[in-house]
Tab-separated table of C-alpha atoms in Angstrom:
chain	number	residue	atom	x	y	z
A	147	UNK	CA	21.045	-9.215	20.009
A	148	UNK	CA	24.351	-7.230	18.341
A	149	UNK	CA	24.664	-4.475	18.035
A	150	UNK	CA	26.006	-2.996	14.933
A	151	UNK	CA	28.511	0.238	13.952
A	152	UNK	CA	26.049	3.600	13.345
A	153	UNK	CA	25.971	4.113	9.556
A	154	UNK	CA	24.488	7.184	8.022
A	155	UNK	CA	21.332	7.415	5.819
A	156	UNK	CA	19.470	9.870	4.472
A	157	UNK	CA	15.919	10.937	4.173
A	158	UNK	CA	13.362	13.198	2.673
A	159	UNK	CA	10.611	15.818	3.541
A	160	UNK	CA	8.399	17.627	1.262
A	161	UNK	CA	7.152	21.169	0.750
A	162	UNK	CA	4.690	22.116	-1.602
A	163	UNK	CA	4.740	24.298	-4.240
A	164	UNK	CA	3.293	27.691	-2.878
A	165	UNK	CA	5.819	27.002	-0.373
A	166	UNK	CA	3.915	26.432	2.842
A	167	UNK	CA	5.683	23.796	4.921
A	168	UNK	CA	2.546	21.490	5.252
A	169	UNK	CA	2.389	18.401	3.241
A	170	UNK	CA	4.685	17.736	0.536
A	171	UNK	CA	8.019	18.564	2.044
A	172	UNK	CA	10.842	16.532	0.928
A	173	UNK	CA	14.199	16.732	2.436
A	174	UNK	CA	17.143	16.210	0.607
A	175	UNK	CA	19.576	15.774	3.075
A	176	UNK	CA	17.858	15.529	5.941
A	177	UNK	CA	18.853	14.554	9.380
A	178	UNK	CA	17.208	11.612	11.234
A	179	UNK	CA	19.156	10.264	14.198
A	180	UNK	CA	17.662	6.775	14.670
A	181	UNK	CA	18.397	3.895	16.172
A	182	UNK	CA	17.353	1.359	13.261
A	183	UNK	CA	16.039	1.862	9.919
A	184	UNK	CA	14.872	-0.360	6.558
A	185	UNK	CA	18.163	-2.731	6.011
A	186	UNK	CA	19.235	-0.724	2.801
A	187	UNK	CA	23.226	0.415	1.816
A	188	UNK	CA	24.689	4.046	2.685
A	189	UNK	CA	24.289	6.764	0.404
A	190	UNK	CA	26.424	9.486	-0.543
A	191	UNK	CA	25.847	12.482	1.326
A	192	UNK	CA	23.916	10.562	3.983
A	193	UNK	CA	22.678	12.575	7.037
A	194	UNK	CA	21.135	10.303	9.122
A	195	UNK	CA	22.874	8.438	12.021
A	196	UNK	CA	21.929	4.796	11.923
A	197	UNK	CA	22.393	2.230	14.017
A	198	UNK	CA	21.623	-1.002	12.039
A	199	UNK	CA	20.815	-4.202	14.783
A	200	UNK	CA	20.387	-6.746	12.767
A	201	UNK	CA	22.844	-6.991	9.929
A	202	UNK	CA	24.599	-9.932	11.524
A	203	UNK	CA	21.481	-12.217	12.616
A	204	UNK	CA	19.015	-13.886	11.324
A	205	UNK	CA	15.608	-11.844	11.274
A	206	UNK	CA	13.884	-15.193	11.493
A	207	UNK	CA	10.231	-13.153	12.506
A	208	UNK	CA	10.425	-15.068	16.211
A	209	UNK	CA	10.698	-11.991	17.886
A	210	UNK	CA	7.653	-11.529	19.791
A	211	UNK	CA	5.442	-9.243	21.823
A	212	UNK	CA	7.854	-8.901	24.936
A	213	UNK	CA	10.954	-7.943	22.918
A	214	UNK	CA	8.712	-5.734	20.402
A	215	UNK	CA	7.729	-3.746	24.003
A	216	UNK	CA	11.322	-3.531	24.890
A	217	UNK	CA	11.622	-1.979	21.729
A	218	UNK	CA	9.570	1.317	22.985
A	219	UNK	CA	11.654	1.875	25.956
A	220	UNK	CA	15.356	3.507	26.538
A	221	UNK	CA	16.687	6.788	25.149
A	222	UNK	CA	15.038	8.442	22.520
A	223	UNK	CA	17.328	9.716	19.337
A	224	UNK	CA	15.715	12.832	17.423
A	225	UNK	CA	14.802	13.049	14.074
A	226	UNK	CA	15.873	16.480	12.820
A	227	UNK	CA	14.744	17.702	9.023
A	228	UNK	CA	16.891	20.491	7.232
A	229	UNK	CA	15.775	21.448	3.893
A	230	UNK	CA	12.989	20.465	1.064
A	231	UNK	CA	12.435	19.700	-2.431
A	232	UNK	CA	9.290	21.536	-3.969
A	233	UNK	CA	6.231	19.129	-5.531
A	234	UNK	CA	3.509	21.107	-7.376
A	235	UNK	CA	0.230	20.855	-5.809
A	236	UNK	CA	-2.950	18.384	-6.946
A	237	UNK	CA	-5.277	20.000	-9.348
A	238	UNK	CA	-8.402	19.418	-6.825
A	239	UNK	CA	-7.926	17.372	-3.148
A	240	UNK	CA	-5.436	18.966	-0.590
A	241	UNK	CA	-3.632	15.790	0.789
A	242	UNK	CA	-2.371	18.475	3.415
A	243	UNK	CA	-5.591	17.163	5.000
A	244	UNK	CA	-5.116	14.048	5.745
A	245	UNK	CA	-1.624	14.679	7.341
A	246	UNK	CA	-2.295	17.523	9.563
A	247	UNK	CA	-0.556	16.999	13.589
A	248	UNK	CA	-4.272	16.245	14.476
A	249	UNK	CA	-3.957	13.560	12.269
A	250	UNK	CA	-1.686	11.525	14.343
A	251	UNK	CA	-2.631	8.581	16.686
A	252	UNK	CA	-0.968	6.089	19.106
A	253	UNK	CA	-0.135	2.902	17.015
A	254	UNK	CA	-0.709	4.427	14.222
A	255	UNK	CA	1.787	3.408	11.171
A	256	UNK	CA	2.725	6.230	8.797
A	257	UNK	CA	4.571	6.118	5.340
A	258	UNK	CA	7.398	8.418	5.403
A	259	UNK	CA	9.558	10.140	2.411
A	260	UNK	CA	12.339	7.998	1.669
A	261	UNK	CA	16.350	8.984	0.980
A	262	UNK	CA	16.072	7.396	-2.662
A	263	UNK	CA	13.836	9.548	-4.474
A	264	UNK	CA	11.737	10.652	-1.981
A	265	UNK	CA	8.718	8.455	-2.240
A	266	UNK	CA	6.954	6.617	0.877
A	267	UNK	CA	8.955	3.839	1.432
A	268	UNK	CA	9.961	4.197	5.068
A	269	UNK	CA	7.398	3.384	8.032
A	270	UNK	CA	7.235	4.163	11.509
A	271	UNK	CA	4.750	3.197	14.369
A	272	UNK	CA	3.470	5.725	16.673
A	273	UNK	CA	3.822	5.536	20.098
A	274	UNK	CA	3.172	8.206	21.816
A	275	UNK	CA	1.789	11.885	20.323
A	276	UNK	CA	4.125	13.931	22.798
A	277	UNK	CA	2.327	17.286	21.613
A	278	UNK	CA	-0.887	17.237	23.195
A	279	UNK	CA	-2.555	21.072	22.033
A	280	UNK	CA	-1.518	22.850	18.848
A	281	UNK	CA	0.354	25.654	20.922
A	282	UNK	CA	3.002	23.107	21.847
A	283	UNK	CA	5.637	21.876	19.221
A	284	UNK	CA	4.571	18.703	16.501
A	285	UNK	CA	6.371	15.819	18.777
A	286	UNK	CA	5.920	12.210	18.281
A	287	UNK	CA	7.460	9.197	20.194
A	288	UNK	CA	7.522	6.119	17.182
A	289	UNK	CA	9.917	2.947	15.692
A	290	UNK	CA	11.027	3.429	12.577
A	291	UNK	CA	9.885	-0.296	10.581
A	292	UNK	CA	12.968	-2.746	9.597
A	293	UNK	CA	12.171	-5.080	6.946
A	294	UNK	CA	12.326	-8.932	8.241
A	295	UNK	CA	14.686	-10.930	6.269
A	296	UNK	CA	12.811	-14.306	5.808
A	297	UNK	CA	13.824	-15.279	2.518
A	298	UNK	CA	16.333	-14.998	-0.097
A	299	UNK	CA	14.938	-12.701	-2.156
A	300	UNK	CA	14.698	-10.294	0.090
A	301	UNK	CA	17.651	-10.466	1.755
A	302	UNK	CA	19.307	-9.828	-1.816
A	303	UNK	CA	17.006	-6.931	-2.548
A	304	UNK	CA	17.785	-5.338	1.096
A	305	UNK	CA	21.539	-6.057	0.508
A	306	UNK	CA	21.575	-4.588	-3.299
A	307	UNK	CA	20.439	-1.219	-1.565
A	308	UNK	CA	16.606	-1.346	-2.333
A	309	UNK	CA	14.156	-0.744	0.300
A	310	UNK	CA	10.834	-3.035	0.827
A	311	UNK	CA	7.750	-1.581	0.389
A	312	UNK	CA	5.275	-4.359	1.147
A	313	UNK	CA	5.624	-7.419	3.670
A	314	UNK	CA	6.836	-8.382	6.647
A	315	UNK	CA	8.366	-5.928	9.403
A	316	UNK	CA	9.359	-5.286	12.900
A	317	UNK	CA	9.557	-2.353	15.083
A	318	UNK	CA	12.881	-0.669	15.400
A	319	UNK	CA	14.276	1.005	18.879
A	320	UNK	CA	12.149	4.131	20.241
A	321	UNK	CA	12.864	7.311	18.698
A	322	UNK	CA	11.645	11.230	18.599
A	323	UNK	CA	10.507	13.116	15.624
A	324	UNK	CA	8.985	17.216	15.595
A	325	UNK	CA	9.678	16.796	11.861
A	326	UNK	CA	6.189	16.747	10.620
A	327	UNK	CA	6.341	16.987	6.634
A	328	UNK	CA	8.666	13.482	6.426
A	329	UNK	CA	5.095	11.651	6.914
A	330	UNK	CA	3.086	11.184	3.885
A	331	UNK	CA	0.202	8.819	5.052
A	332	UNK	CA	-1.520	6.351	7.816
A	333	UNK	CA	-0.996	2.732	6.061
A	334	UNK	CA	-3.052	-0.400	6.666
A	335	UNK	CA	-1.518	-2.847	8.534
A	336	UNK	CA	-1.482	-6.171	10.360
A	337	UNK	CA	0.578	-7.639	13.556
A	338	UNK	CA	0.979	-11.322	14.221
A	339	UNK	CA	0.851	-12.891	17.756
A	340	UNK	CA	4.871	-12.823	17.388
A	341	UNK	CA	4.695	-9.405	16.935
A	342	UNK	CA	5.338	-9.590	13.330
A	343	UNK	CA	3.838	-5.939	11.429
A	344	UNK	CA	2.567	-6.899	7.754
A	345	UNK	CA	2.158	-3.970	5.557
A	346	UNK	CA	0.279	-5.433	2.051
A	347	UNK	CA	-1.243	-3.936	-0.900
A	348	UNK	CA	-5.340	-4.307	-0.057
A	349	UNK	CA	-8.591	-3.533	-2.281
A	350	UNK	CA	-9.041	-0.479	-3.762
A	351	UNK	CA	-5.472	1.239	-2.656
A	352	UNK	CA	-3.384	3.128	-5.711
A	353	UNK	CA	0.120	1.319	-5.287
A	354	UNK	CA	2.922	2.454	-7.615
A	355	UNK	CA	5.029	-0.740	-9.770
A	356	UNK	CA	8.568	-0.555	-10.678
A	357	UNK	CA	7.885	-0.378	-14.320
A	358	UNK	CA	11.127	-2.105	-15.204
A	359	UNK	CA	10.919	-4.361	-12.274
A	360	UNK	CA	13.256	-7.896	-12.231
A	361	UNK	CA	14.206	-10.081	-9.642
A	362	UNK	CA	17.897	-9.587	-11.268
A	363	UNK	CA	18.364	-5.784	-9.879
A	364	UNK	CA	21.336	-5.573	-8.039
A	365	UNK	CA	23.058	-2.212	-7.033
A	366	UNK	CA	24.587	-1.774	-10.600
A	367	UNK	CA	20.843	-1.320	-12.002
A	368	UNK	CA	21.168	2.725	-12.499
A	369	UNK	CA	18.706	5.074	-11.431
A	370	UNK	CA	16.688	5.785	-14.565
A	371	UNK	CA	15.570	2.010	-14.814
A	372	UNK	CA	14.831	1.650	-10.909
A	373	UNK	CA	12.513	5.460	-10.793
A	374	UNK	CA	10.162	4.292	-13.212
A	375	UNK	CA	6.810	3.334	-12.040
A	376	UNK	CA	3.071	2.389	-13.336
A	377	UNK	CA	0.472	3.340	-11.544
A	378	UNK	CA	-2.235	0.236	-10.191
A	379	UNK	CA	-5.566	-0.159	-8.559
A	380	UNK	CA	-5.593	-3.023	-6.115
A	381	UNK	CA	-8.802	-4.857	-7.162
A	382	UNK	CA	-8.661	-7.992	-4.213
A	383	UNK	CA	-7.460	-8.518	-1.020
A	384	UNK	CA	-3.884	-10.486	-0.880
A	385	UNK	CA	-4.011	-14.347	-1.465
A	386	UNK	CA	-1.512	-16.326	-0.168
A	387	UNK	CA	-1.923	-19.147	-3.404
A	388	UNK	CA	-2.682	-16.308	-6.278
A	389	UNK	CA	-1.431	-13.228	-5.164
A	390	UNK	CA	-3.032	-9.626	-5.768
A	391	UNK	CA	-4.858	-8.595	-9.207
A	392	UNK	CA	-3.871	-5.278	-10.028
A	393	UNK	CA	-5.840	-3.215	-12.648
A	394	UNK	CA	-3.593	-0.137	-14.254
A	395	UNK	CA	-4.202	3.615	-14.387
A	396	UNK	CA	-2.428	6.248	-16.571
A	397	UNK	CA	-2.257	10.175	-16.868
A	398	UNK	CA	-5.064	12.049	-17.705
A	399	UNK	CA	-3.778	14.978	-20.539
A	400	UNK	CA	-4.723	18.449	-19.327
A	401	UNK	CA	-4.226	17.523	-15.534
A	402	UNK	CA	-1.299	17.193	-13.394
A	403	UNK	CA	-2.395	14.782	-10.644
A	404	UNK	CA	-5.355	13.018	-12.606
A	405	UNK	CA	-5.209	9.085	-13.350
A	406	UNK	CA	-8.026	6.842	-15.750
A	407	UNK	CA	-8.566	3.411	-15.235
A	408	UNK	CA	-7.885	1.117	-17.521
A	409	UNK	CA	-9.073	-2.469	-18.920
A	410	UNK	CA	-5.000	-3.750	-18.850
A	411	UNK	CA	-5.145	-6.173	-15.657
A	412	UNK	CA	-1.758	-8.059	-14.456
A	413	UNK	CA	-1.473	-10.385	-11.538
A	414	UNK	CA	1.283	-10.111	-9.405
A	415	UNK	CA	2.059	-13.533	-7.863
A	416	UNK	CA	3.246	-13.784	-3.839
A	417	UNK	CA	6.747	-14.403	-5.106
A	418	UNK	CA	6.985	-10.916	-6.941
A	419	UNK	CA	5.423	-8.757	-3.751
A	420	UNK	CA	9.026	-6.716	-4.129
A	421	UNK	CA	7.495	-5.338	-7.300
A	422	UNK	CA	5.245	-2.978	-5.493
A	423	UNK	CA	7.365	0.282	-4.881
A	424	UNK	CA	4.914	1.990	-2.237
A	425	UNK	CA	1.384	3.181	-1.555
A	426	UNK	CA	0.246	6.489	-3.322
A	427	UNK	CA	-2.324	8.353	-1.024
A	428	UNK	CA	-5.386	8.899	-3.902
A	429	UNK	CA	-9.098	9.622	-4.223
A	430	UNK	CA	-11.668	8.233	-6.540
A	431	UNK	CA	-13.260	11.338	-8.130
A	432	UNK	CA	-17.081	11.860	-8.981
A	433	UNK	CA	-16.302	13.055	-11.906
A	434	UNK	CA	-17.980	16.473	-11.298
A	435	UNK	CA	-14.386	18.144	-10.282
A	436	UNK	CA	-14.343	19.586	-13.924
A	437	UNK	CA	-16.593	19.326	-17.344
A	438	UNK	CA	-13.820	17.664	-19.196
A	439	UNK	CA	-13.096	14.765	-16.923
A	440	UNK	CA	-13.407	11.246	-18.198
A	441	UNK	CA	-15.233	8.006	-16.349
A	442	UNK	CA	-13.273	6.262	-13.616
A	443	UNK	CA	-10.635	8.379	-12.219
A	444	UNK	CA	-8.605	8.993	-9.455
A	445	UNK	CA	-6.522	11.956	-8.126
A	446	UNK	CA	-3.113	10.861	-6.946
A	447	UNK	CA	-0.804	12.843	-4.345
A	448	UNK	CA	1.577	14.087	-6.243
A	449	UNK	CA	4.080	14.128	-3.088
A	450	UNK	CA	4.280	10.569	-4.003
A	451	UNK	CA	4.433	10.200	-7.904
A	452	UNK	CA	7.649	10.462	-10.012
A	453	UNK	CA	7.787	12.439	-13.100
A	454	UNK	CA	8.737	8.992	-14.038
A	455	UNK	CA	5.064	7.658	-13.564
A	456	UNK	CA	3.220	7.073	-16.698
């Protein structure tokens, strides 16, 4: 395996807005020392020591269970987190909840805040919960998730700069994080015999689309095309011949984190699975949260919509 020159990234914590450092904590600038990371260009005004593996081979997806073991052993780098970006809070669930240091588990995956515009792109594994009683320090022992380069069209939309939210990954080399608010969420996932991780949209999850999605993006397309999103429910488990059906949502008026469902369905075929920017943590309200709340509706975590989402 070569190894490749450390190049420096950038990542993202978030804090919300009554400014307690619990959930929604994102880190501009932001220091993560790791040893691999999603296959993505350098930013300006990166922070985060990188050192990319597999840039110059073939991520063919043949690794398997032995070498994603090795993975988990040698030196640890830290992941240190300077700095945050407020997010107002949700107008009735604390998310906080569900990402809490008793939240965490061994194999585990989590979304984490990513060095674009902060949403939950990144993903590491948990290895190990180092802190074992809430006197001690948050510590966790995890690989940060590379994206597998098995086809074209993903190898351009790694090399353009883009990161991938859904498909195929491997685990990265071991590394150390106390930086609790870069993790937004546990994610659903699945691990081949080759030790292959697949993270894919599944029933019932809120994902958020590039609105202006094409498969002609390239690093030229600017940032006000590529942070627009629409807001889906997932509404069947991922086919291999059709694809997912996605059924949208859009804002609720009067509420800040409050999304109706809609009649406006869209498939999204296997070949356009780079459309799907990342998972948005939600719940399905009863519709008893307040006397002017509409049928079918969900509260999304605001920690991971844009004020680009419509």
């Amino acid at each position: 395996m070569m190894e490749a020159a450390s190049k420096p990234v950038k990542g993202n914590a978030k804090r919300r807005e009554d400014g307690s450092s619990s959930k929604k904590n994102k880190n501009k600038g932001q220091k993560v020392e790791r040893e691999d990371t999603p296959s993505k260009s350098t930013k300006k005004g990166s922070k985060v020591e990188v050192d990319k593996k597999d840039d110059d081979k073939d991520d063919s997806g043949d690794e398997d269970e032995d070498e994603d073991e090795d993975d988990d052993e040698g030196d640890d780098d830290d992941v240190d987190v300077p700095g945050v970006i407020d997010v107002p809070d949700a107008d009735f669930y604390d998310f906080d909840k569900e990402r809490t240091r008793d939240c965490f588990q061994q194999e585990q995956i989590w979304a984490a805040y990513d060095d674009d515009d902060g949403m939950p792109r990144f993903y590491a594994r948990i290895l190990k919960v180092v802190s074992s009683s809430s006197d001690e320090e948050f510590k966790v022992k995890m690989n940060w998730l590379e994206a597998l380069r098995k086809d074209k069209a993903v190898c351009e939309w790694l090399d353009a700069g883009f990161y991938q939210g859904s498909g195929d990954f491997k685990a990265g080399k071991a590394v150390t994080s106390d930086a609790l608010n870069i993790f937004s969420h546990v994610v659903a996932w699945e691990k081949s015999s080759k030790g292959i991780i697949r993270i894919i949209p599944r029933k019932d999850e809120v994902w958020a689309l590039y609105r202006e999605w094409s498969s002609a993006w390239d690093n030229l397309t600017p940032p006000e095309v590529r942070h627009k999103y629409e807001m889906v429910v997932i509404s069947n488990d991922f086919d291999e011949e059709v694809g997912l059906e996605v059924t949208y949502l859009v804002k609720v008026d009067g509420f800040k984190s409050v999304f109706q469902r809609t009649h406006e369905v869209k498939w999204i075929p296997r070949s356009e699975l780079l459309r799907f920017s990342h998972q948005v943590p939600a719940k399905k309200l009863l519709g008893e949260e307040a006397p002017n709340l509409p049928d079918n509706c969900w509260e999304l975590d605001p920690a991971a919509t844009s004020t680009e989402t419509r």
